[in-house]
Coordinates of C-alpha atoms and ligand atoms in Angstrom, one line a residue:
Chain A
M1 CA -0.1 0.0 0.0
T2 CA 1.3 3.4 -0.9
V3 CA 1.3 6.0 1.7
V4 CA -0.8 9.1 1.0
D5 CA 1.0 12.3 1.9
N6 CA -0.4 15.6 1.0
G7 CA 1.6 17.1 3.8
V8 CA -1.2 17.7 6.1
N9 CA -0.9 16.4 9.6
V10 CA -4.4 15.1 9.9
Q11 CA -3.5 13.2 13.0
A12 CA -2.7 16.3 14.8
L13 CA -5.9 17.9 13.7
L14 CA -8.1 15.0 14.8
E15 CA -6.3 15.0 18.2
A16 CA -6.9 18.7 18.6
R17 CA -10.6 18.2 17.7
E18 CA -10.9 15.6 20.5
A19 CA -9.0 17.6 22.9
L20 CA -11.0 20.8 22.3
K21 CA -14.3 19.0 22.6
G22 CA -13.8 19.1 26.3
A23 CA -12.2 22.5 26.5
P24 CA -14.2 25.1 24.6
E25 CA -12.3 28.0 26.2
A26 CA -9.0 26.9 24.7
A27 CA -10.7 26.8 21.3
Q28 CA -11.5 30.6 21.4
F29 CA -9.1 32.3 18.9
T30 CA -8.8 35.9 17.9
W31 CA -7.2 36.7 14.7
R32 CA -5.7 40.2 14.2
A33 CA -4.6 42.5 11.5
T34 CA -3.3 46.0 12.0
S35 CA -3.5 48.5 9.3
K36 CA -1.8 51.8 8.6
W37 CA -2.8 54.5 6.1
E38 CA 0.0 55.4 3.6
K39 CA -1.4 57.9 1.3
G40 CA -4.5 58.3 -0.9
V41 CA -6.3 54.8 -0.9
H42 CA -3.0 53.0 -0.2
S43 CA -2.7 51.3 3.2
T44 CA -0.4 48.7 4.6
A45 CA -1.7 45.8 6.8
T46 CA 0.4 43.7 9.0
V47 CA -0.4 40.4 10.6
Q48 CA 1.8 38.6 13.1
K49 CA 0.1 38.1 16.5
F50 CA -3.1 36.1 17.4
F51 CA -4.6 34.8 20.5
G52 CA -5.6 31.0 20.9
L53 CA -5.2 28.0 23.2
G54 CA -5.6 30.3 26.1
Q55 CA -2.6 32.6 25.3
E56 CA -0.9 35.0 22.9
Q57 CA 0.6 33.4 19.9
T58 CA 2.7 34.6 17.1
H59 CA 3.4 33.7 13.5
K60 CA 6.9 32.8 12.7
K61 CA 7.3 36.2 10.9
E62 CA 5.3 39.2 10.3
S63 CA 3.4 39.4 7.0
V64 CA 2.9 42.8 5.3
F65 CA 0.1 43.5 2.7
S66 CA -0.4 46.5 0.6
A67 CA -3.8 47.4 -0.5
D68 CA -4.6 50.1 -3.0
H69 CA -6.8 50.7 -6.0
P70 CA -5.8 50.1 -9.6
E71 CA -5.1 52.8 -12.1
V72 CA -8.5 52.6 -13.7
F73 CA -9.8 53.9 -10.3
A74 CA -7.3 56.8 -10.7
A75 CA -5.0 55.4 -7.9
E76 CA -1.4 54.4 -7.8
D77 CA -2.0 50.6 -7.6
N78 CA 0.6 49.9 -4.9
G79 CA -1.2 46.7 -4.2
I80 CA -4.4 44.7 -4.7
T81 CA -7.8 46.1 -3.8
P82 CA -9.2 45.1 -0.4
I83 CA -12.0 43.2 -1.9
E84 CA -9.5 41.0 -3.9
Y85 CA -8.0 40.0 -0.5
L86 CA -11.4 38.3 0.2
L87 CA -10.7 36.1 -3.0
V88 CA -7.3 35.3 -1.8
G89 CA -8.7 34.2 1.6
L90 CA -11.4 32.1 0.0
A91 CA -9.1 30.4 -2.4
S92 CA -6.5 29.6 0.2
C93 CA -9.0 28.3 2.7
L94 CA -10.7 26.0 0.2
T95 CA -7.5 24.7 -1.2
A96 CA -6.3 23.9 2.4
G97 CA -9.6 22.2 2.9
V98 CA -9.3 20.0 -0.2
A99 CA -5.8 19.0 0.7
S100 CA -6.8 18.1 4.3
V101 CA -10.0 16.3 3.5
A102 CA -8.1 14.3 0.8
Q103 CA -5.5 13.4 3.3
N104 CA -8.1 12.3 5.8
R105 CA -9.8 10.3 3.1
G106 CA -6.5 8.6 2.0
I107 CA -6.6 10.4 -1.4
Q108 CA -3.1 11.4 -2.8
V109 CA -3.4 14.8 -4.4
R110 CA -0.9 15.9 -7.1
S111 CA -2.1 19.4 -7.9
I112 CA -5.0 21.7 -6.8
E113 CA -5.5 24.9 -8.9
S114 CA -8.3 27.2 -8.7
T115 CA -9.7 30.4 -10.0
V116 CA -11.9 32.6 -8.0
E117 CA -14.0 35.3 -9.6
G118 CA -16.0 38.0 -7.8
A119 CA -18.7 39.6 -9.8
H120 CA -18.8 43.1 -8.5
D121 CA -21.1 46.0 -9.6
I122 CA -19.0 49.1 -8.7
R123 CA -22.0 51.4 -8.9
G124 CA -22.8 50.4 -5.4
I125 CA -19.6 51.7 -3.9
L126 CA -19.6 54.7 -6.0
G127 CA -23.2 55.5 -4.8
A128 CA -24.3 55.7 -8.4
D129 CA -27.3 53.4 -7.8
S130 CA -28.6 52.8 -4.2
D131 CA -30.2 49.5 -5.3
V132 CA -26.8 48.0 -6.0
R133 CA -25.0 46.5 -3.1
N134 CA -21.4 47.4 -2.2
G135 CA -20.1 43.9 -2.0
F136 CA -19.9 41.0 -4.5
N137 CA -23.1 39.9 -6.3
D138 CA -21.6 36.5 -6.9
V139 CA -18.4 34.6 -6.2
K140 CA -17.4 31.8 -8.4
V141 CA -14.6 29.3 -7.7
T142 CA -13.4 26.8 -10.3
F143 CA -11.1 24.0 -9.2
N144 CA -8.8 22.0 -11.3
I145 CA -7.6 19.0 -9.2
N146 CA -5.3 16.2 -10.1
A147 CA -5.6 13.4 -7.7
D148 CA -5.8 9.6 -7.4
A149 CA -9.7 9.7 -7.2
S150 CA -12.7 9.6 -9.3
K151 CA -14.5 12.7 -10.5
E152 CA -17.2 12.0 -7.9
E153 CA -14.6 11.6 -5.0
I154 CA -13.0 14.9 -6.2
E155 CA -16.4 16.7 -6.1
A156 CA -17.0 15.3 -2.6
L157 CA -13.7 16.7 -1.4
V158 CA -14.5 20.2 -2.8
A159 CA -18.1 20.0 -1.3
Q160 CA -16.6 18.9 2.2
S161 CA -14.0 21.7 2.1
Q162 CA -16.8 24.2 1.7
K163 CA -18.6 22.7 4.5
R164 CA -15.6 23.1 6.9
S165 CA -14.3 26.4 5.5
A166 CA -14.0 29.4 7.8
V167 CA -13.8 31.8 4.9
Y168 CA -16.6 30.3 2.9
D169 CA -18.8 30.6 6.0
A170 CA -17.7 34.2 6.7
L171 CA -18.7 35.1 3.2
T172 CA -21.9 33.2 2.7
N173 CA -23.3 34.0 6.2
P174 CA -23.8 37.3 7.8
T175 CA -21.4 38.3 10.7
N176 CA -21.8 41.0 13.4
V177 CA -19.2 43.6 12.8
T178 CA -18.5 46.4 15.2
V179 CA -16.4 49.3 14.2
E180 CA -15.5 52.0 16.8
V181 CA -13.1 54.8 17.3
A182 CA -10.7 54.1 20.2
Chain B
M1 CA -51.8 6.4 25.5
A2 CA -49.9 7.2 22.2
N3 CA -50.1 10.9 23.2
S4 CA -47.7 12.1 20.7
W5 CA -49.5 10.5 17.7
R6 CA -52.8 11.9 19.0
R7 CA -51.8 15.5 20.0
E8 CA -48.5 16.4 18.5
R9 CA -48.8 15.7 14.9
W10 CA -50.3 17.8 12.0
D11 CA -53.5 16.4 10.4
S12 CA -52.2 15.0 7.1
L13 CA -49.2 13.4 8.6
R14 CA -48.5 9.8 7.5
L15 CA -45.4 7.7 8.6
L16 CA -42.6 7.8 6.2
T17 CA -41.8 4.3 7.0
P18 CA -44.0 1.8 5.1
N19 CA -46.5 -0.4 7.0
W20 CA -44.6 -3.6 6.9
L21 CA -41.6 -1.8 8.6
S22 CA -43.5 0.1 11.1
R23 CA -44.0 -2.9 13.4
L24 CA -43.9 -3.3 17.1
P25 CA -42.3 -6.4 18.9
G26 CA -44.4 -9.3 18.0
L27 CA -47.0 -7.2 16.2
D28 CA -46.4 -7.5 12.4
Y29 CA -48.5 -5.5 10.1
D30 CA -51.4 -7.7 9.0
G31 CA -53.5 -5.3 7.1
P32 CA -54.2 -5.2 3.3
D33 CA -51.5 -2.5 2.3
P34 CA -48.1 -3.5 3.6
D35 CA -46.4 -0.9 1.1
G36 CA -48.7 1.8 2.4
Y37 CA -48.1 4.5 5.2
M38 CA -50.1 4.8 8.3
T39 CA -51.7 8.1 9.3
S40 CA -51.1 9.3 12.8
G41 CA -54.6 8.0 13.9
E42 CA -53.6 4.6 12.6
V43 CA -50.3 4.7 14.6
A44 CA -52.3 5.8 17.7
S45 CA -54.6 2.6 17.1
L46 CA -51.5 0.4 16.6
V47 CA -50.0 1.6 19.9
S48 CA -53.3 1.0 21.7
R49 CA -53.6 -2.5 20.2
F50 CA -50.1 -3.2 21.2
A51 CA -50.9 -2.3 24.8
R52 CA -53.9 -4.7 24.8
V53 CA -51.7 -7.5 23.3
I54 CA -48.9 -7.2 25.7
D55 CA -51.4 -6.5 28.5
A56 CA -48.9 -4.3 30.5
P57 CA -50.2 -2.4 33.4
V58 CA -50.4 1.0 31.7
R59 CA -51.2 4.1 33.9
S60 CA -52.8 6.5 31.4
Q61 CA -53.4 10.2 32.1
T62 CA -50.5 10.1 34.3
S63 CA -47.6 12.7 33.9
V64 CA -44.2 11.9 35.5
L65 CA -43.3 15.2 37.4
S66 CA -39.9 14.2 38.7
V67 CA -37.5 11.3 39.0
R68 CA -34.7 11.5 41.6
P69 CA -32.3 8.9 43.0
A70 CA -33.6 7.3 46.3
G71 CA -32.1 4.4 48.3
D72 CA -31.5 1.5 45.9
G73 CA -33.4 3.1 43.0
Y74 CA -35.5 6.0 42.1
H75 CA -38.4 8.0 43.5
V76 CA -41.0 8.9 40.9
A77 CA -43.4 11.7 41.5
T78 CA -46.5 11.6 39.2
S79 CA -49.6 13.5 38.8
Q80 CA -51.4 10.5 40.2
G81 CA -49.1 9.8 43.3
D82 CA -45.6 8.7 44.0
L83 CA -43.8 5.5 43.1
Q84 CA -40.5 3.9 44.1
C85 CA -38.6 1.7 41.7
R86 CA -35.3 0.0 41.4
S87 CA -34.9 0.4 37.7
L88 CA -36.3 2.8 35.3
V89 CA -36.5 3.1 31.5
I90 CA -36.7 6.5 30.1
A91 CA -39.0 6.2 27.0
S92 CA -40.4 9.8 27.0
G93 CA -39.5 10.3 23.3
A94 CA -36.9 12.3 21.5
C95 CA -39.2 15.0 20.1
N96 CA -41.0 16.7 23.0
I97 CA -39.9 20.2 22.2
A98 CA -39.6 21.9 18.9
T99 CA -36.2 23.4 18.7
T100 CA -36.0 27.0 17.1
P101 CA -33.1 29.3 16.5
S102 CA -32.5 32.0 19.2
F103 CA -33.1 34.8 16.6
R104 CA -36.8 33.7 16.5
T105 CA -37.3 36.5 19.1
A106 CA -36.3 39.0 16.5
V107 CA -39.0 38.2 14.2
P108 CA -41.7 41.1 13.9
A109 CA -44.8 40.5 16.2
S110 CA -47.1 40.9 13.3
L111 CA -46.0 37.5 11.7
T112 CA -47.7 34.2 13.0
Q113 CA -44.9 31.7 14.1
L114 CA -45.6 28.0 14.3
T115 CA -43.7 24.9 15.1
P116 CA -44.6 21.3 13.8
L117 CA -46.1 20.7 17.3
D118 CA -48.7 23.5 16.8
Y119 CA -49.2 23.3 13.1
R120 CA -52.3 21.4 12.1
G121 CA -52.9 22.2 8.5
P122 CA -52.6 25.0 6.0
S123 CA -56.2 26.2 6.3
E124 CA -55.3 27.4 9.8
L125 CA -52.7 29.7 8.5
P126 CA -53.3 33.4 7.6
E127 CA -53.6 34.2 3.9
G128 CA -50.2 35.3 2.5
G129 CA -46.7 33.9 2.0
V130 CA -45.2 31.3 4.4
L131 CA -41.5 31.0 5.1
V132 CA -40.7 27.3 6.1
V133 CA -37.4 27.1 7.8
G134 CA -35.8 23.6 7.6
A135 CA -35.9 21.1 4.8
S136 CA -35.8 17.8 6.4
A137 CA -38.9 15.4 6.6
T138 CA -41.2 17.8 8.4
G139 CA -40.1 20.9 6.4
V140 CA -40.5 19.5 3.0
Q141 CA -43.8 17.9 3.8
L142 CA -45.2 21.0 5.2
A143 CA -43.8 23.2 2.5
A144 CA -45.5 21.0 0.0
E145 CA -49.0 21.1 1.5
V146 CA -48.8 24.9 2.3
Q147 CA -47.8 25.6 -1.3
R148 CA -50.6 23.5 -2.6
S149 CA -53.0 25.4 -0.5
G150 CA -52.3 28.5 -2.5
R151 CA -49.9 30.2 -0.1
P152 CA -46.5 30.9 -1.7
V153 CA -43.7 29.2 0.1
V154 CA -40.2 30.2 0.6
L155 CA -38.3 27.2 1.9
S156 CA -34.9 27.8 3.8
V157 CA -32.6 24.8 3.2
G158 CA -29.7 23.9 5.4
E159 CA -28.0 20.5 5.5
H160 CA -30.4 17.7 4.6
V161 CA -30.6 14.2 3.6
R162 CA -32.1 13.6 0.1
L163 CA -33.6 10.2 -0.8
P164 CA -35.9 9.0 -3.5
R165 CA -39.1 7.3 -2.3
L166 CA -38.4 4.3 -4.6
H167 CA -35.1 2.8 -5.7
R168 CA -35.5 0.2 -8.5
D169 CA -39.2 0.0 -7.7
R170 CA -38.6 -0.8 -4.1
D171 CA -39.1 1.5 -1.1
V172 CA -35.7 3.1 -0.3
L173 CA -36.2 2.0 3.3
W174 CA -36.5 -1.6 2.1
W175 CA -33.0 -1.1 0.8
M176 CA -31.9 0.5 4.1
D177 CA -33.3 -2.4 6.0
A178 CA -32.3 -5.3 3.7
S179 CA -28.8 -4.2 2.9
G180 CA -27.9 -3.8 6.6
V181 CA -27.4 0.0 6.6
W182 CA -30.1 0.3 9.3
D183 CA -28.1 -2.3 11.4
Q184 CA -25.0 -0.2 11.8
R185 CA -24.3 -0.1 15.4
W186 CA -23.7 2.9 17.6
D187 CA -20.3 1.6 18.7
E188 CA -19.1 1.0 15.2
I189 CA -19.7 4.5 13.9
D190 CA -17.0 7.0 13.4
D191 CA -18.7 10.1 14.5
L192 CA -21.6 9.0 16.7
N193 CA -22.5 12.6 17.6
R194 CA -23.0 13.5 14.1
A195 CA -25.0 10.2 13.3
R196 CA -27.3 11.0 16.3
R197 CA -27.9 14.5 14.9
L198 CA -28.5 13.5 11.4
P199 CA -31.5 15.2 10.0
S200 CA -34.5 13.1 9.1
P201 CA -34.6 12.2 5.3
Q202 CA -36.6 14.1 2.8
L203 CA -39.4 11.5 2.5
I204 CA -43.2 11.6 2.6
G205 CA -45.5 8.5 3.0
S206 CA -48.2 9.1 0.3
P207 CA -50.5 6.7 -1.4
D208 CA -48.8 7.3 -4.8
R209 CA -45.4 6.6 -3.3
S210 CA -43.9 9.7 -4.8
T211 CA -40.6 11.4 -4.1
L212 CA -40.6 14.7 -2.3
D213 CA -37.2 16.3 -2.7
L214 CA -36.2 19.8 -3.5
N215 CA -36.7 19.3 -7.2
T216 CA -40.4 18.3 -6.6
L217 CA -40.9 21.4 -4.4
T218 CA -39.3 23.7 -7.1
G219 CA -41.7 22.1 -9.5
L220 CA -44.6 23.0 -7.2
G221 CA -43.5 26.6 -7.3
V222 CA -41.7 26.7 -3.9
E223 CA -38.8 29.2 -3.7
L224 CA -35.6 27.8 -2.3
V225 CA -33.2 29.9 -0.2
G226 CA -30.1 29.1 1.9
R227 CA -30.0 28.2 5.6
L228 CA -31.6 31.1 7.6
A229 CA -28.6 32.7 9.4
A230 CA -30.1 35.6 11.2
V231 CA -32.9 38.1 11.6
R232 CA -31.6 41.6 11.7
D233 CA -33.8 44.6 11.8
G234 CA -36.8 42.6 10.7
V235 CA -35.0 41.2 7.8
A236 CA -34.4 37.5 7.4
L237 CA -30.8 36.8 6.2
F238 CA -30.1 33.6 4.4
S239 CA -26.8 31.9 3.7
G240 CA -25.4 32.0 0.2
G241 CA -24.3 28.5 0.4
L242 CA -27.4 26.6 -0.7
R243 CA -25.6 25.1 -3.7
N244 CA -23.2 23.4 -1.6
V245 CA -25.6 21.8 0.9
C246 CA -27.3 20.5 -2.2
S247 CA -24.2 19.1 -3.7
L248 CA -23.4 17.3 -0.4
A249 CA -26.8 15.8 -0.3
D250 CA -26.7 14.7 -3.9
L251 CA -23.2 13.2 -3.5
K252 CA -24.4 11.4 -0.3
M253 CA -27.5 10.0 -1.9
K254 CA -25.5 8.8 -5.0
R255 CA -23.1 7.0 -2.7
L256 CA -25.9 5.4 -0.6
L257 CA -27.8 4.2 -3.7
A258 CA -24.5 2.9 -5.3
G259 CA -23.9 1.0 -2.1
F260 CA -27.3 -0.6 -2.4
D261 CA -26.6 -1.6 -6.0
S262 CA -23.2 -3.1 -5.2
W263 CA -24.8 -4.9 -2.2
A264 CA -27.3 -6.4 -4.6
G265 CA -24.6 -7.2 -7.2
L266 CA -26.2 -5.0 -9.7
S267 CA -24.4 -2.4 -12.0
P268 CA -24.8 1.1 -10.8
S269 CA -28.3 2.7 -11.8
K270 CA -28.7 5.4 -14.2
D271 CA -27.8 8.9 -13.1
F272 CA -30.4 10.7 -11.2
E273 CA -31.2 14.4 -11.6
P274 CA -29.0 16.6 -9.6
T275 CA -30.8 19.1 -7.3
A276 CA -31.6 22.1 -9.5
V277 CA -30.4 25.2 -7.6
P278 CA -31.3 28.6 -8.8
A279 CA -28.5 30.6 -10.2
S280 CA -28.9 33.1 -7.5
T281 CA -31.0 32.8 -4.4
R282 CA -32.4 35.5 -2.3
L283 CA -30.1 36.5 0.6
K284 CA -32.6 38.7 2.3
L285 CA -36.3 38.8 3.0
D286 CA -38.0 41.7 4.5
L287 CA -40.3 40.3 7.2
H288 CA -42.1 43.8 7.5
G289 CA -42.7 43.9 3.8
G290 CA -45.9 41.9 3.8
E291 CA -44.8 39.1 1.5
I292 CA -44.5 36.6 4.4
S293 CA -47.2 36.3 7.0
T294 CA -46.2 33.1 8.7
I295 CA -43.0 31.4 9.7
V296 CA -43.1 27.6 10.3
W297 CA -40.1 26.5 12.2
A298 CA -39.3 23.0 11.0
T299 CA -35.9 23.2 12.6
G300 CA -36.0 20.0 14.7
F301 CA -36.9 18.6 18.0
R302 CA -35.3 17.8 21.3
P303 CA -36.3 15.7 24.3
D304 CA -37.5 17.3 27.5
Y305 CA -35.8 16.1 30.6
S306 CA -36.7 18.9 32.9
W307 CA -38.3 16.4 35.2
L308 CA -35.3 14.2 35.5
D309 CA -33.4 15.1 38.6
V310 CA -30.5 12.6 37.9
P311 CA -27.2 14.0 36.6
V312 CA -27.1 12.1 33.3
V313 CA -28.0 15.0 31.0
D314 CA -25.1 16.8 29.3
E315 CA -24.7 20.5 28.7
K316 CA -26.6 20.3 25.4
G317 CA -29.6 18.7 27.0
R318 CA -28.9 15.2 25.7
L319 CA -29.2 12.1 27.8
R320 CA -25.7 10.5 28.4
H321 CA -25.9 6.7 27.7
E322 CA -24.1 3.9 26.1
G323 CA -26.6 2.1 23.8
G324 CA -29.4 2.8 26.2
V325 CA -27.5 2.2 29.4
A326 CA -27.5 5.6 31.1
G327 CA -24.8 6.8 33.4
A328 CA -26.6 5.9 36.6
P329 CA -27.3 2.5 38.1
G330 CA -30.7 1.0 37.0
L331 CA -31.4 3.9 34.6
Y332 CA -32.1 3.1 30.9
A333 CA -33.2 4.9 27.8
L334 CA -35.2 3.7 24.7
G335 CA -36.5 5.6 21.7
L336 CA -33.7 7.9 20.9
P337 CA -32.1 8.4 17.5
M338 CA -29.4 5.9 16.8
L339 CA -29.6 4.6 20.3
R340 CA -28.1 1.3 19.4
R341 CA -28.5 1.1 15.6
R342 CA -29.5 3.4 12.8
R343 CA -33.0 1.8 12.9
S344 CA -33.3 3.0 16.6
S345 CA -34.5 6.4 15.2
F346 CA -37.6 4.7 13.9
I347 CA -40.5 2.7 15.4
N348 CA -38.9 -0.3 13.8
G349 CA -35.9 -0.1 16.1
I350 CA -37.5 -0.7 19.4
E351 CA -37.7 -4.5 19.0
D352 CA -33.9 -5.1 19.1
D353 CA -33.2 -2.1 21.3
A354 CA -35.8 -3.1 24.0
R355 CA -34.4 -6.6 24.1
A356 CA -30.9 -5.5 24.6
V357 CA -31.8 -2.9 27.2
V358 CA -34.1 -5.1 29.1
D359 CA -31.5 -8.0 29.1
H360 CA -29.0 -5.6 30.7
L361 CA -31.6 -4.3 33.3
A362 CA -32.6 -7.8 34.3
K363 CA -29.0 -8.9 34.7
E364 CA -28.2 -5.8 36.6
L365 CA -31.2 -6.4 39.0
T366 CA -30.1 -9.9 39.8
D367 CA -26.5 -8.8 40.2
R368 CA -27.2 -6.0 42.5
Ligands
FAD1 C1 -43.1 14.4 13.2 C2 -42.5 13.0 13.4 C3 -42.7 12.0 12.5 C4 -42.1 10.8 12.8 N1 -42.3 9.8 11.7 C5 -41.9 8.6 11.8 C6 -42.1 7.5 10.9 O1 -42.6 7.8 9.8 N2 -41.7 6.3 11.0 C7 -41.0 6.0 12.1 O2 -40.6 4.8 12.4 N3 -40.7 7.0 13.1 C8 -41.2 8.1 13.0 N4 -41.0 9.1 13.9 C9 -40.1 8.7 15.1 C10 -41.0 8.1 16.1 O3 -41.8 9.1 16.6 C11 -40.2 7.4 17.2 O4 -39.5 6.5 16.8 C12 -41.2 6.8 18.1 O5 -42.4 7.5 18.3 C13 -40.6 6.6 19.5 O6 -41.6 6.1 20.3 P1 -41.5 6.4 21.9 O7 -42.6 5.7 22.5 O8 -40.1 6.2 22.3 O9 -41.6 8.1 21.9 P2 -43.0 8.9 21.7 O10 -43.7 8.4 20.7 O11 -42.4 10.3 21.5 O12 -43.7 8.7 23.0 C14 -43.3 9.2 24.2 C15 -44.4 9.3 25.3 O13 -43.9 9.7 26.5 C16 -44.8 10.7 27.0 N5 -44.1 11.5 28.0 C17 -43.1 12.4 27.8 N6 -42.6 12.9 29.0 C18 -43.4 12.4 29.9 C19 -43.6 12.6 31.3 N7 -42.8 13.4 32.0 N8 -44.6 11.9 31.9 C20 -45.4 11.0 31.3 N9 -45.4 10.8 30.0 C21 -44.4 11.5 29.3 C22 -45.2 11.5 25.8 O14 -46.4 12.2 26.0 C23 -45.4 10.4 24.7 O15 -46.7 9.9 24.8 C24 -41.4 10.4 13.8 C25 -41.3 11.4 14.8 C26 -41.8 12.7 14.7 C27 -41.5 13.7 15.8

């Protein structure tokens, strides 16, 4: 029998699931990003620290992200637009999910590629039509997966990864958001 | 006797299990229509007949008010006086209370809200649109009959179990029974919690043995929306993930039916229609807008153990037990989903479960 290795430590995840069943407090995480205005619509966000397992945690290194608007919006394009970061988040979350579920189901994966498209009517954010929403009207993800599995098993991986995806949930369901001035 | 079938079911309800499967220990169906489905009235008669056949000392019109440990057993306070017993089997049902989401309280007061325990039939609903929340057995059945009554239905669909009524001309539950799926034991299942919380299948027992899945409902004109996620400022907000819950249900159904086919040594059956999901579903519905006048919460049931003063109920209100043997001496349970096997969730499961539980109880009594 060949050993399936997608590089996901499923055993550790399953153990964490068992351990956290009896310790809901430890399961409470807070993810954080801090952001600083640069100029115009350009800003820089950094991510390093988060809270979880009852204490402060830190990523191995700090990650820095530039957000701006493209030149067609009359901006300098120092980075991708904020709403594109949502696509980045969704794609990486679902991809991680596919690899993990495949590992758990004993399916060797060779490649997972996806394209995420967000249909956006910008009349909303411009205030040109109050009936148009600000956010995406539709998000479409197309996966191209090469794995030792039937088409149906691959479809099941993709379905299960949506079922367990934090970003998919955050995008498809409403979330309470509080914004205040410190 | 048979209180739940006399008082807690809607008028049109028929079992979703065929007559030949809806049997009680030693009481096989002997009527003219083994493949038909009993009405609630017929189930109530079946239970009453069973009581006569076994001739057990039933105390009718008696509510158990509390049960607490006392001496070598339990003290039982009832509306007709107190009892002392050494062993006790909790068979008070899994569906005493209709569960509803907490944001139910945010629904505008102008709307009528019902649970399956109060719903009797569409004619008792006000005119106007009806939002049915939940698309398992109860939700799909009520959505169909309300839509047929001329009240437009919006059906909010979360995770669900899709099943055809017939597979290769046999009742799908015949396959569950014969292939051994219903015999899967509680101690052999990967995720027992999930198995115990599995939603009821989208099935209806109707004389024409028809399938009642989301495609049927769409055909009747029911509008499908995603899972109801919140009610905010009088607006119902639905998940945008309908497509995925439908894909999951389609895939699972396909796998189950393929399993039946391979069990029977048959080549896989022809492809079935995938669930047709609208290109875009509504994410918001203004409950003040007048479109909807009634919400029916078909969001599941839970048992009521408020009378049980024995520490065997977990923080989610579920009874702690191992295959019906509860975590206190002499205390047992029957009639809960997946108690010992998949079939435990149905009337049919009681025969094997009762035997196993009573064997344990009798042995425990002699050993004590
Ligand atoms: C809407 C619905 C449809 C269903 N359809 C089917 C079907 O098609 N086929 C099938 O096989 N199964 C079906 N079931 C499941 C079926 O109801 C159960 O498998 C079966 O009823 C279990 O029987 P029971 O006697 O354990 O519980 P119940 O039938 O729930 O009976 C419990 C009894 O205990 C009484 N009780 C509760 N608390 C107290 C107390 N404190 N004091 C005194 N008495 C009390 C109740 O009044 C009730 O009479 C359905 C369930 C529901 C809710």
